[in-house]
C-alpha positions as CSV (number, residue, x, y, z in Angstrom):
1,M,11.2,-18.4,-29.3
2,H,8.2,-17.8,-26.3
3,K,11.1,-15.6,-24.5
4,K,11.5,-13.5,-26.8
5,L,8.3,-12.7,-27.6
6,L,7.6,-12.2,-24.3
7,I,10.7,-10.1,-24.6
8,T,9.4,-7.6,-27.0
9,S,5.9,-7.3,-25.8
10,L,6.7,-5.7,-22.8
11,S,9.4,-3.1,-24.4
12,L,5.5,-2.2,-26.4
13,I,4.1,-2.2,-23.7
14,F,6.9,0.0,-21.5
15,S,7.5,2.3,-25.3
16,G,3.3,2.6,-25.3
17,L,2.1,4.4,-22.7
18,I,0.3,7.4,-23.0
19,L,-1.6,9.5,-20.8
20,T,-5.1,8.6,-20.0
21,G,-7.9,9.2,-17.7
22,C,-10.5,11.0,-17.3
23,N,-13.6,13.0,-15.4
24,D,-17.1,11.5,-13.7
25,S,-18.6,13.2,-10.8
26,D,-22.3,13.9,-9.8
27,H,-22.6,16.5,-7.4
28,N,-23.8,16.3,-4.3
29,D,-24.3,18.4,-0.9
30,T,-22.1,21.8,0.2
31,A,-18.8,20.3,3.3
32,Q,-19.8,20.9,7.0
33,N,-17.0,23.9,7.3
34,N,-16.4,27.5,5.3
35,V,-13.5,28.1,7.1
36,P,-11.9,30.2,5.0
37,A,-8.0,28.6,3.6
38,E,-4.8,30.9,3.2
39,K,-3.8,31.1,0.2
40,S,-0.4,29.2,0.3
41,K,-2.3,26.5,1.9
42,P,-2.0,23.6,-0.4
43,N,-4.1,21.1,-1.6
44,V,-3.1,17.3,-0.6
45,L,-3.8,14.0,-2.4
46,F,-3.3,10.2,-0.9
47,I,-3.6,7.8,-2.6
48,M,-3.3,4.1,-1.5
49,A,-3.1,0.9,-3.1
50,D,-3.5,-2.5,-1.2
51,D,-1.6,-5.2,-1.4
52,L,0.2,-3.5,-5.4
53,G,3.6,-4.4,-5.5
54,Y,6.9,-2.9,-5.9
55,S,7.8,-3.6,-9.5
56,D,3.7,-3.9,-10.0
57,I,3.2,0.3,-12.5
58,G,5.0,1.1,-15.0
59,A,7.7,3.7,-13.3
60,F,8.7,1.0,-11.2
61,G,9.8,-1.1,-14.0
62,G,7.0,-3.6,-14.3
63,E,5.0,-3.6,-17.5
64,I,1.3,-3.3,-16.3
65,H,0.0,-0.1,-18.5
66,T,-0.2,3.0,-15.2
67,P,0.6,6.2,-18.4
68,N,-1.7,8.0,-15.4
69,L,1.2,7.2,-12.5
70,D,4.1,6.9,-14.9
71,A,2.6,10.8,-15.6
72,L,1.9,11.8,-12.3
73,A,6.5,10.5,-12.1
74,S,7.6,12.4,-14.7
75,N,6.0,15.1,-12.3
76,G,7.2,14.2,-9.8
77,R,9.5,12.3,-7.4
78,L,10.3,8.9,-7.2
79,L,11.1,6.8,-3.3
80,T,13.0,3.6,-3.7
81,D,13.4,2.8,-0.4
82,Y,9.8,3.9,0.7
83,H,8.5,1.4,3.5
84,T,5.8,-0.1,5.8
85,A,4.2,-2.3,8.0
86,P,4.0,-5.7,7.0
87,T,0.2,-5.9,6.6
88,C,-2.2,-2.9,6.2
89,S,-4.7,-2.1,9.1
90,P,-1.0,-0.8,10.7
91,T,0.3,1.0,7.8
92,R,-3.1,2.6,7.4
93,S,-3.0,3.5,11.8
94,Q,0.9,4.8,10.5
95,L,-0.6,7.2,8.6
96,I,-3.4,8.1,10.0
97,S,-2.1,8.8,13.6
98,G,1.7,9.0,12.4
99,T,2.7,6.5,14.9
100,D,4.1,3.0,15.1
101,H,1.0,1.1,14.3
102,H,2.0,-1.0,17.9
103,Q,0.9,3.0,19.8
104,A,-2.0,2.9,18.0
105,G,-3.5,-0.1,18.6
106,I,-2.8,-2.3,16.0
107,G,-0.3,-3.9,18.2
108,A,-1.9,-7.6,15.1
109,M,-4.3,-6.9,13.2
110,A,-7.6,-7.2,14.8
111,E,-8.7,-10.4,12.5
112,L,-5.7,-12.1,13.9
113,T,-5.3,-11.3,17.3
114,P,-4.4,-14.1,19.3
115,S,-6.9,-14.4,23.2
116,H,-3.7,-13.2,25.5
117,L,-3.0,-9.8,23.7
118,K,-7.0,-8.8,23.2
119,G,-7.5,-5.8,24.6
120,Q,-4.0,-5.4,26.3
121,P,-2.5,-1.4,25.5
122,G,-2.1,-1.1,21.8
123,Y,-3.6,-4.1,20.3
124,E,-7.1,-3.1,20.8
125,G,-7.9,-3.2,17.0
126,Y,-8.8,-0.8,16.2
127,L,-7.5,3.3,16.1
128,N,-7.3,3.7,19.7
129,E,-8.4,6.9,21.6
130,R,-4.3,7.7,22.0
131,S,-4.0,8.6,18.4
132,L,-4.4,11.8,16.7
133,S,-5.8,11.4,13.7
134,L,-4.1,13.1,10.5
135,A,-7.5,14.2,9.3
136,E,-9.2,15.5,12.0
137,V,-6.0,18.4,12.8
138,L,-5.8,18.9,9.3
139,H,-10.3,19.6,10.0
140,D,-9.2,21.5,12.3
141,Q,-7.1,23.7,10.4
142,G,-10.3,24.6,8.0
143,Y,-9.2,21.9,6.2
144,R,-12.2,20.0,4.3
145,T,-11.4,16.5,5.0
146,Y,-12.8,13.0,2.0
147,I,-12.4,9.4,2.0
148,S,-13.0,6.8,-0.1
149,G,-12.5,3.0,-0.1
150,K,-11.5,0.9,3.1
151,W,-10.9,1.9,6.5
152,H,-10.2,-1.2,8.6
153,L,-8.8,1.3,11.5
154,G,-13.1,-0.2,13.6
155,L,-15.8,-1.2,13.3
156,T,-18.2,0.7,15.4
157,P,-19.2,3.8,15.3
158,E,-17.1,5.6,18.2
159,T,-14.2,4.4,15.7
160,N,-15.0,4.8,11.9
161,A,-13.8,7.3,9.8
162,H,-16.8,9.8,10.2
163,V,-15.4,10.7,14.4
164,K,-11.9,11.0,13.1
165,G,-12.2,14.3,11.7
166,F,-13.5,13.4,8.1
167,D,-16.4,15.5,6.5
168,R,-17.1,13.4,4.5
169,S,-16.3,9.5,4.3
170,F,-17.3,6.1,2.7
171,T,-15.7,3.4,3.6
172,L,-15.1,-0.6,4.1
173,L,-14.8,-1.5,7.4
174,Q,-13.2,-4.7,7.6
175,G,-9.5,-5.7,5.5
176,F,-11.5,-6.9,1.9
177,D,-14.4,-7.8,0.4
178,L,-15.3,-9.0,-2.7
179,H,-14.7,-5.8,-5.6
180,Y,-18.5,-7.0,-7.5
181,K,-21.8,-6.2,-6.0
182,Q,-22.9,-9.7,-7.6
183,A,-20.6,-12.9,-5.0
184,P,-20.5,-16.2,-5.6
185,V,-22.9,-19.1,-5.5
186,G,-23.1,-19.9,-1.6
187,Y,-20.3,-16.9,-0.6
188,K,-21.1,-15.6,3.1
189,R,-20.2,-12.2,2.6
190,N,-19.2,-10.2,5.7
191,A,-18.5,-7.0,4.8
192,T,-20.0,-3.9,6.4
193,Y,-19.5,-0.3,4.8
194,T,-20.6,3.3,5.8
195,E,-21.1,7.0,5.1
196,D,-20.8,9.6,6.9
197,G,-21.0,7.2,9.7
198,Q,-24.7,5.6,8.3
199,T,-24.6,1.4,7.0
200,V,-24.7,0.8,3.8
201,A,-26.0,-2.0,2.6
202,V,-24.7,-4.3,-0.2
203,A,-28.1,-4.1,-1.8
204,D,-28.4,-0.5,-2.4
205,L,-25.5,-0.8,-4.0
206,P,-25.5,-0.1,-7.9
207,D,-26.3,-3.1,-9.8
208,D,-22.5,-2.1,-12.2
209,Y,-20.9,-2.6,-8.4
210,F,-16.8,-2.7,-9.4
211,S,-15.1,-1.6,-6.1
212,T,-12.6,0.7,-7.9
213,N,-15.0,2.9,-9.8
214,Y,-17.2,2.6,-6.9
215,Y,-14.9,4.9,-4.6
216,T,-13.8,7.7,-7.7
217,D,-16.7,8.4,-8.0
218,K,-17.5,8.9,-4.2
219,L,-14.1,10.8,-3.6
220,L,-15.8,12.6,-6.8
221,Q,-18.7,13.7,-5.5
222,Y,-17.1,15.1,-2.5
223,L,-14.6,17.0,-4.5
224,E,-17.2,19.0,-6.4
225,S,-19.7,19.2,-3.9
226,G,-17.1,21.3,-1.5
227,K,-14.6,23.5,-4.5
228,N,-17.1,27.0,-3.8
229,T,-16.2,27.0,-0.5
230,K,-12.3,28.5,-1.0
231,Q,-11.6,25.9,1.8
232,P,-8.6,23.3,0.6
233,F,-9.1,19.0,0.8
234,F,-7.7,16.0,1.9
235,A,-8.8,13.5,0.1
236,Y,-7.6,9.9,1.1
237,A,-8.3,7.4,-1.9
238,A,-7.7,4.2,-0.2
239,Y,-8.6,2.1,-2.7
240,T,-8.6,-1.9,-2.4
241,A,-7.6,-3.3,-5.4
242,P,-5.8,-5.1,-6.5
243,H,-6.5,-6.7,-3.0
244,W,-7.4,-10.7,-3.4
245,P,-9.8,-11.3,-4.5
246,I,-8.0,-11.1,-7.9
247,Q,-10.9,-10.0,-10.0
248,A,-11.3,-7.2,-12.4
249,P,-13.9,-5.0,-15.5
250,K,-13.0,-8.0,-18.3
251,E,-12.3,-5.3,-21.1
252,F,-9.0,-5.3,-18.6
253,S,-8.1,-8.2,-18.2
254,D,-8.5,-8.8,-21.9
255,R,-5.3,-6.3,-22.8
256,Y,-2.8,-9.1,-20.7
257,K,-4.2,-12.7,-23.1
258,G,-1.0,-14.2,-23.7
259,V,1.3,-11.6,-21.9
260,Y,2.3,-14.4,-19.0
261,D,2.0,-17.7,-20.7
262,A,6.2,-17.2,-20.8
263,G,6.1,-17.8,-16.4
264,Y,8.0,-16.5,-13.5
265,D,11.0,-16.1,-14.1
266,A,10.7,-14.4,-17.4
267,I,8.6,-11.6,-16.2
268,R,10.3,-10.8,-12.7
269,N,13.6,-10.4,-15.5
270,A,12.6,-8.3,-17.6
271,R,11.4,-6.1,-14.5
272,I,14.3,-6.1,-12.5
273,A,16.6,-5.1,-16.4
274,K,13.9,-2.7,-16.4
275,Q,14.6,-1.4,-13.0
276,K,18.2,-1.4,-13.5
277,Q,18.4,0.9,-16.6
278,L,15.1,3.3,-15.1
279,G,17.7,3.7,-12.3
280,I,15.6,2.8,-9.2
281,L,18.4,-0.2,-8.3
282,P,21.8,-0.1,-9.1
283,V,23.4,-2.5,-12.3
284,N,25.3,-4.5,-9.8
285,F,21.9,-5.6,-7.5
286,T,21.9,-8.7,-6.5
287,P,17.8,-10.4,-6.5
288,A,15.9,-12.2,-3.7
289,N,16.3,-15.1,-4.7
290,P,12.5,-17.4,-5.2
291,V,11.1,-19.2,-2.7
292,D,12.0,-23.6,-2.1
293,T,9.3,-24.9,-3.1
294,Q,8.9,-27.4,-0.6
295,N,8.4,-24.0,2.2
296,A,6.2,-22.0,-0.3
297,P,2.7,-21.3,0.6
298,A,0.8,-24.7,-0.5
299,K,4.3,-25.2,-1.7
300,S,3.3,-23.7,-4.4
301,G,5.8,-25.1,-7.4
302,K,7.9,-23.2,-9.7
303,W,6.9,-22.5,-13.3
304,H,8.6,-25.7,-14.5
305,E,7.0,-27.3,-12.1
306,L,3.8,-27.0,-13.6
307,S,1.3,-28.9,-15.2
308,M,0.5,-27.3,-18.9
309,E,-3.3,-26.8,-17.3
310,Q,-1.4,-25.2,-13.9
311,K,0.5,-22.6,-16.1
312,A,-2.9,-21.5,-17.8
313,R,-3.8,-20.9,-15.1
314,E,-1.6,-19.1,-13.1
315,A,-1.8,-16.7,-16.6
316,R,-4.9,-15.8,-16.6
317,N,-4.5,-15.4,-13.3
318,M,-2.1,-13.1,-13.0
319,E,-3.5,-11.3,-15.8
320,V,-7.0,-10.8,-13.7
321,Y,-4.0,-9.3,-11.2
322,A,-2.9,-7.0,-13.8
323,G,-6.0,-5.7,-15.2
324,M,-6.9,-4.5,-11.5
325,V,-3.8,-2.6,-10.7
326,E,-4.5,-1.0,-15.5
327,N,-8.3,-0.2,-13.7
328,L,-7.4,1.5,-10.8
329,D,-4.7,3.4,-13.1
330,Y,-7.3,4.3,-15.1
331,N,-9.2,5.6,-11.7
332,I,-6.6,7.5,-11.0
333,G,-6.2,9.4,-14.3
334,R,-9.8,11.0,-14.0
335,I,-9.7,12.2,-10.7
336,I,-5.7,13.9,-11.7
337,Q,-8.6,14.4,-14.9
338,Y,-11.4,16.2,-12.4
339,L,-8.8,18.1,-11.1
340,K,-6.8,20.2,-13.4
341,A,-10.1,20.9,-15.1
342,S,-11.3,22.6,-12.1
343,G,-8.3,24.0,-11.9
344,Q,-6.7,22.8,-8.3
345,Y,-4.0,20.4,-9.8
346,E,-1.4,22.8,-9.7
347,N,-1.9,24.1,-5.5
348,T,-2.3,20.0,-5.0
349,L,0.2,18.0,-3.0
350,I,0.2,14.0,-4.2
351,F,1.0,10.9,-2.9
352,F,0.7,7.8,-4.4
353,V,2.0,4.7,-2.4
354,S,0.5,1.2,-1.5
355,D,0.2,-0.2,2.1
356,N,2.9,-3.1,2.1
357,G,4.1,-5.2,-0.6
358,A,2.9,-8.4,-2.6
359,E,0.2,-10.7,-1.0
360,G,2.1,-13.4,-1.2
361,S,-0.5,-16.6,0.3
362,S,-2.7,-18.9,-1.4
363,G,-5.7,-19.2,0.1
364,S,-10.2,-20.7,-1.3
365,A,-13.4,-18.8,-0.3
366,N,-15.4,-19.5,3.0
367,A,-16.0,-22.9,3.3
368,G,-19.4,-23.1,1.6
369,A,-18.4,-21.7,-1.4
370,Q,-18.3,-22.0,-5.2
371,P,-16.1,-19.9,-7.1
372,D,-16.6,-20.0,-11.2
373,N,-12.3,-20.7,-11.1
374,S,-12.6,-22.3,-14.6
375,L,-10.5,-20.4,-17.3
376,T,-13.3,-18.7,-18.9
377,G,-14.6,-17.9,-14.6
378,L,-11.5,-16.1,-13.1
379,G,-11.7,-12.2,-12.6
380,T,-15.7,-12.8,-12.9
381,A,-17.9,-11.6,-10.3
382,N,-18.5,-15.0,-10.0
383,S,-14.5,-16.4,-9.4
384,Y,-12.6,-16.1,-6.3
385,T,-8.6,-16.6,-6.5
386,F,-5.4,-15.0,-5.4
387,I,-1.7,-14.3,-7.4
388,G,0.2,-16.6,-4.8
389,P,3.1,-17.1,-3.6
390,R,5.0,-17.0,-7.2
391,W,3.5,-14.9,-8.9
392,A,4.2,-12.5,-5.5
393,E,7.8,-12.8,-5.6
394,V,7.7,-10.9,-9.4
395,S,5.4,-7.9,-7.9
396,A,7.8,-7.9,-5.2
397,A,10.9,-8.1,-7.6
398,P,14.0,-7.9,-7.4
399,F,13.5,-8.2,-3.4
400,H,12.8,-10.9,-1.0
401,L,9.6,-12.2,0.2
402,W,5.8,-11.3,0.5
403,K,3.5,-9.4,2.9
404,N,2.9,-10.1,6.9
405,T,6.4,-11.4,6.5
406,A,9.4,-9.9,7.7
407,G,11.2,-9.6,4.4
408,E,12.5,-6.8,2.3
409,G,9.3,-7.7,-0.3
410,G,6.8,-7.2,2.9
411,T,7.3,-3.6,4.1
412,T,8.9,-2.1,0.3
413,A,6.1,-0.4,-1.4
414,P,6.5,1.9,-4.3
415,A,6.6,6.1,-3.7
416,I,5.7,9.1,-5.8
417,V,4.8,12.2,-4.1
418,K,4.4,15.5,-6.7
419,L,4.5,18.5,-4.8
420,P,2.1,21.4,-6.1
421,G,3.2,23.5,-8.9
422,Q,5.5,20.4,-9.8
423,T,6.0,20.5,-13.4
424,R,9.4,18.1,-14.2
425,T,10.7,15.2,-12.4
426,E,13.1,15.1,-9.6
427,T,16.1,13.0,-8.2
428,I,14.7,9.5,-7.6
429,H,15.4,9.8,-4.0
430,H,16.7,6.2,-2.8
431,G,17.1,6.4,1.1
432,F,15.6,5.8,4.3
433,A,11.1,7.1,4.2
434,S,8.9,5.4,5.8
435,V,4.3,5.6,6.0
436,L,5.3,7.2,9.4
437,D,6.7,9.9,7.6
438,V,3.4,10.8,5.9
439,F,2.1,13.6,8.8
440,P,4.4,15.6,9.7
441,T,5.7,15.7,5.7
442,V,1.7,16.9,4.7
443,L,1.2,19.2,7.8
444,D,4.4,21.1,7.0
445,Y,2.8,21.4,4.0
446,A,0.0,22.4,5.2
447,G,2.3,25.4,8.5
448,I,0.6,23.1,10.4
449,T,2.6,22.2,13.3
450,V,3.4,18.5,14.7
451,P,0.8,18.4,18.1
452,K,2.8,16.3,20.5
453,D,2.0,14.9,24.1
454,Q,-1.8,16.6,23.8
455,Y,-4.4,17.9,21.4
456,K,-8.1,19.2,22.4
457,G,-7.5,18.2,26.5
458,R,-7.4,14.2,25.6
459,Q,-3.4,12.7,25.8
460,I,-2.0,11.9,23.3
461,N,0.8,8.5,21.3
462,N,3.3,12.3,19.9
463,P,4.0,11.5,16.1
464,S,7.6,9.3,15.8
465,G,8.1,10.5,12.0
466,Y,10.3,12.8,9.3
467,S,9.1,16.1,6.9
468,W,9.8,14.6,3.6
469,K,10.0,18.5,2.3
470,S,13.5,19.6,3.0
471,V,14.4,16.1,0.3
472,L,11.8,16.3,-1.5
473,E,12.7,20.8,-2.4
474,N,16.2,19.7,-2.7
475,K,17.6,21.0,0.5
476,S,18.9,18.3,2.5
477,A,20.0,15.4,0.6
478,S,18.7,12.3,3.6
479,I,15.4,12.8,5.9
480,R,16.6,10.5,9.2
481,P,19.6,11.5,10.5
482,V,23.0,10.2,9.7
483,D,23.1,6.3,11.9
484,F,19.1,6.1,12.6
485,T,17.9,3.2,13.7
486,F,14.2,1.7,13.1
487,A,13.0,-1.6,14.1
488,D,9.3,-3.7,13.7
489,E,7.0,-6.6,14.7
490,L,3.8,-7.5,13.4
491,H,2.8,-11.3,14.1
492,G,5.4,-12.9,14.8
493,S,8.2,-11.2,12.3
494,K,10.4,-8.8,13.5
495,Y,13.3,-6.8,11.7
496,A,15.6,-4.0,13.2
497,K,17.7,-1.9,10.5
498,Q,21.5,0.7,11.8
499,G,23.0,1.8,9.1
500,E,23.4,-0.5,6.3
501,W,23.3,-3.7,8.3
502,K,19.6,-5.3,8.9
503,I,18.2,-8.4,11.3
504,A,15.7,-11.0,10.5
505,L,13.7,-12.7,11.7
506,Q,10.6,-14.5,10.2
507,G,7.1,-15.8,12.2
508,K,6.8,-19.0,10.0
509,T,9.7,-20.9,10.4
510,E,9.6,-22.6,6.8
511,L,10.7,-18.2,5.4
512,G,13.5,-18.4,7.5
513,T,15.8,-19.6,10.0
514,G,13.8,-19.6,12.7
515,S,16.6,-17.1,14.7
516,W,17.9,-13.4,13.9
517,E,19.2,-13.1,10.5
518,L,21.8,-10.5,9.5
519,Y,21.9,-8.4,6.3
520,N,24.1,-6.1,4.2
521,L,21.7,-4.0,2.8
522,K,24.4,-1.6,1.6
523,N,25.3,-4.5,-0.8
524,D,23.0,-7.4,-0.1
525,R,19.1,-5.5,-0.5
526,G,18.0,-8.5,-2.2
527,E,18.6,-10.7,1.3
528,T,20.5,-13.5,-0.3
529,I,24.0,-14.1,2.4
530,N,23.1,-14.1,6.1
531,L,26.2,-12.7,7.3
532,A,24.9,-13.7,11.5
533,D,27.0,-16.4,12.3
534,Q,30.0,-14.4,10.4
535,Y,29.4,-11.0,13.1
536,P,28.0,-12.4,15.8
537,E,28.2,-8.3,17.6
538,Q,26.3,-7.1,15.0
539,V,23.9,-9.5,15.2
540,A,23.9,-8.9,19.5
541,K,23.9,-5.0,18.7
542,L,20.4,-4.5,16.6
543,A,19.0,-7.2,19.3
544,E,19.5,-4.3,21.6
545,V,18.4,-2.2,18.6
546,Y,15.5,-4.2,18.8
547,R,15.0,-4.5,22.2
548,Q,14.8,-0.6,22.5
549,Y,12.3,-0.5,20.0
550,T,9.8,-3.1,22.1
551,V,9.9,-1.0,25.5
552,K,9.5,2.5,23.5
553,N,6.3,1.5,21.6
554,G,4.7,-1.7,24.5
555,V,6.2,-4.6,21.5
556,L,4.6,-8.0,22.6
557,E,5.8,-11.1,22.1
558,Y,3.1,-12.2,19.5
559,K,2.3,-16.5,19.6
560,Q,-0.2,-18.1,18.1
């Protein structure tokens, strides 16, 4: 009966998507530049969610109510094979610089860089001087440039977004913070906010502060402040939702009461069925197998292994997570409605992506904290929880593993692109794409040549991505050449791809075999059958691809 009720409720949610949103902004001071804009140059809105899984939003098969993103998808194009780095700051460095994160200075996350790598070239822990900033290039060519949200690319004034080409900036410098101004009892907060390079104390945030709402408020202020300059804008909405701790306004999370009572498998299967119906997956796609209980973080059990109390807590955690995602969608709707009301929407190139796969870790607040993680407390300012590995497997459906791994579930993210003036759905693009490609794509649409070798007298790392323009305009079928190679490494997790083949080695041995695994992505993108023993020559070929990648990008061996 539970399963029938779940399917009925999911069907109602899927079929009941409607466009919502509003606009709400304050005026701010004028932009710093008054360079006349060419009419042909589009505005650019880049929206990045934090730890949002592949299947969370409606357009990618999820049951969470995301009408604004679904409407964006219906007027744009889905990219179903869009790849990121395995975690947040490496991905964000690739977005801003257009180069591999080892070149950009985030060879490992600053917080997780072992002593033997600290200070090595490419492991500075911040966006280094060799990294060209997309915002800097656009600013120099007459764009208004704004960021609101997570920076995570440097803690010092010299590495702040304010000096990386952004005219206006409100930024969280660390990788995460609480989503409310209030904190759990005893919680030691370690968060730094800056506006235009100047520190903003947490105490100075409004009492009704909620991260996603406030980041949107700021971005709307910045957009409003410069709308009469006739310059195009580059606006980076760098949200921290739905990154842990899982917190959401009650009016959003309570909409999902009972939706997740049926458990992990029922929700995951419903999402995968919807993905096949939408054409995101082929009908014969074999999804990844859930990780065995003994290998999962904190030995997280499968649904049938949980007590009734554990099931209730798990279901409520996911209700709160869904509320975070719906609140994110609501705020994206606010931006879109503002652009429409101000006459800027038609000439705006819009991207929506996540910075990596779903968060699969399972942790707790810092020592001494006393969060209220009771059923009634979950999701409030006093709580501190994660969705954990089992809901992460749902979030990452249909792929293997989650954030900070070499599995497809860690590096594949949802992606939507809407061109200026586009009003209808374009054919889903199933070919490989990367966050590295955003840099050249934006410059291509802005009519700006991608800088190479030097910029304003300094040596730079050359951006390495490919523009999507020809694919987005239906002038070519693929972004990259036939038989291209691609590889990455982070915190000891490694992979390399060429053609239909992929090798992967998980940094945490309990999540893999401890050696190179081989998968045929054409037939098994769910990574269910390891073919390494059957095709050792293919493993050797891809191992050489990976070796060449490490030499080219200065990748050093990660040892904890």
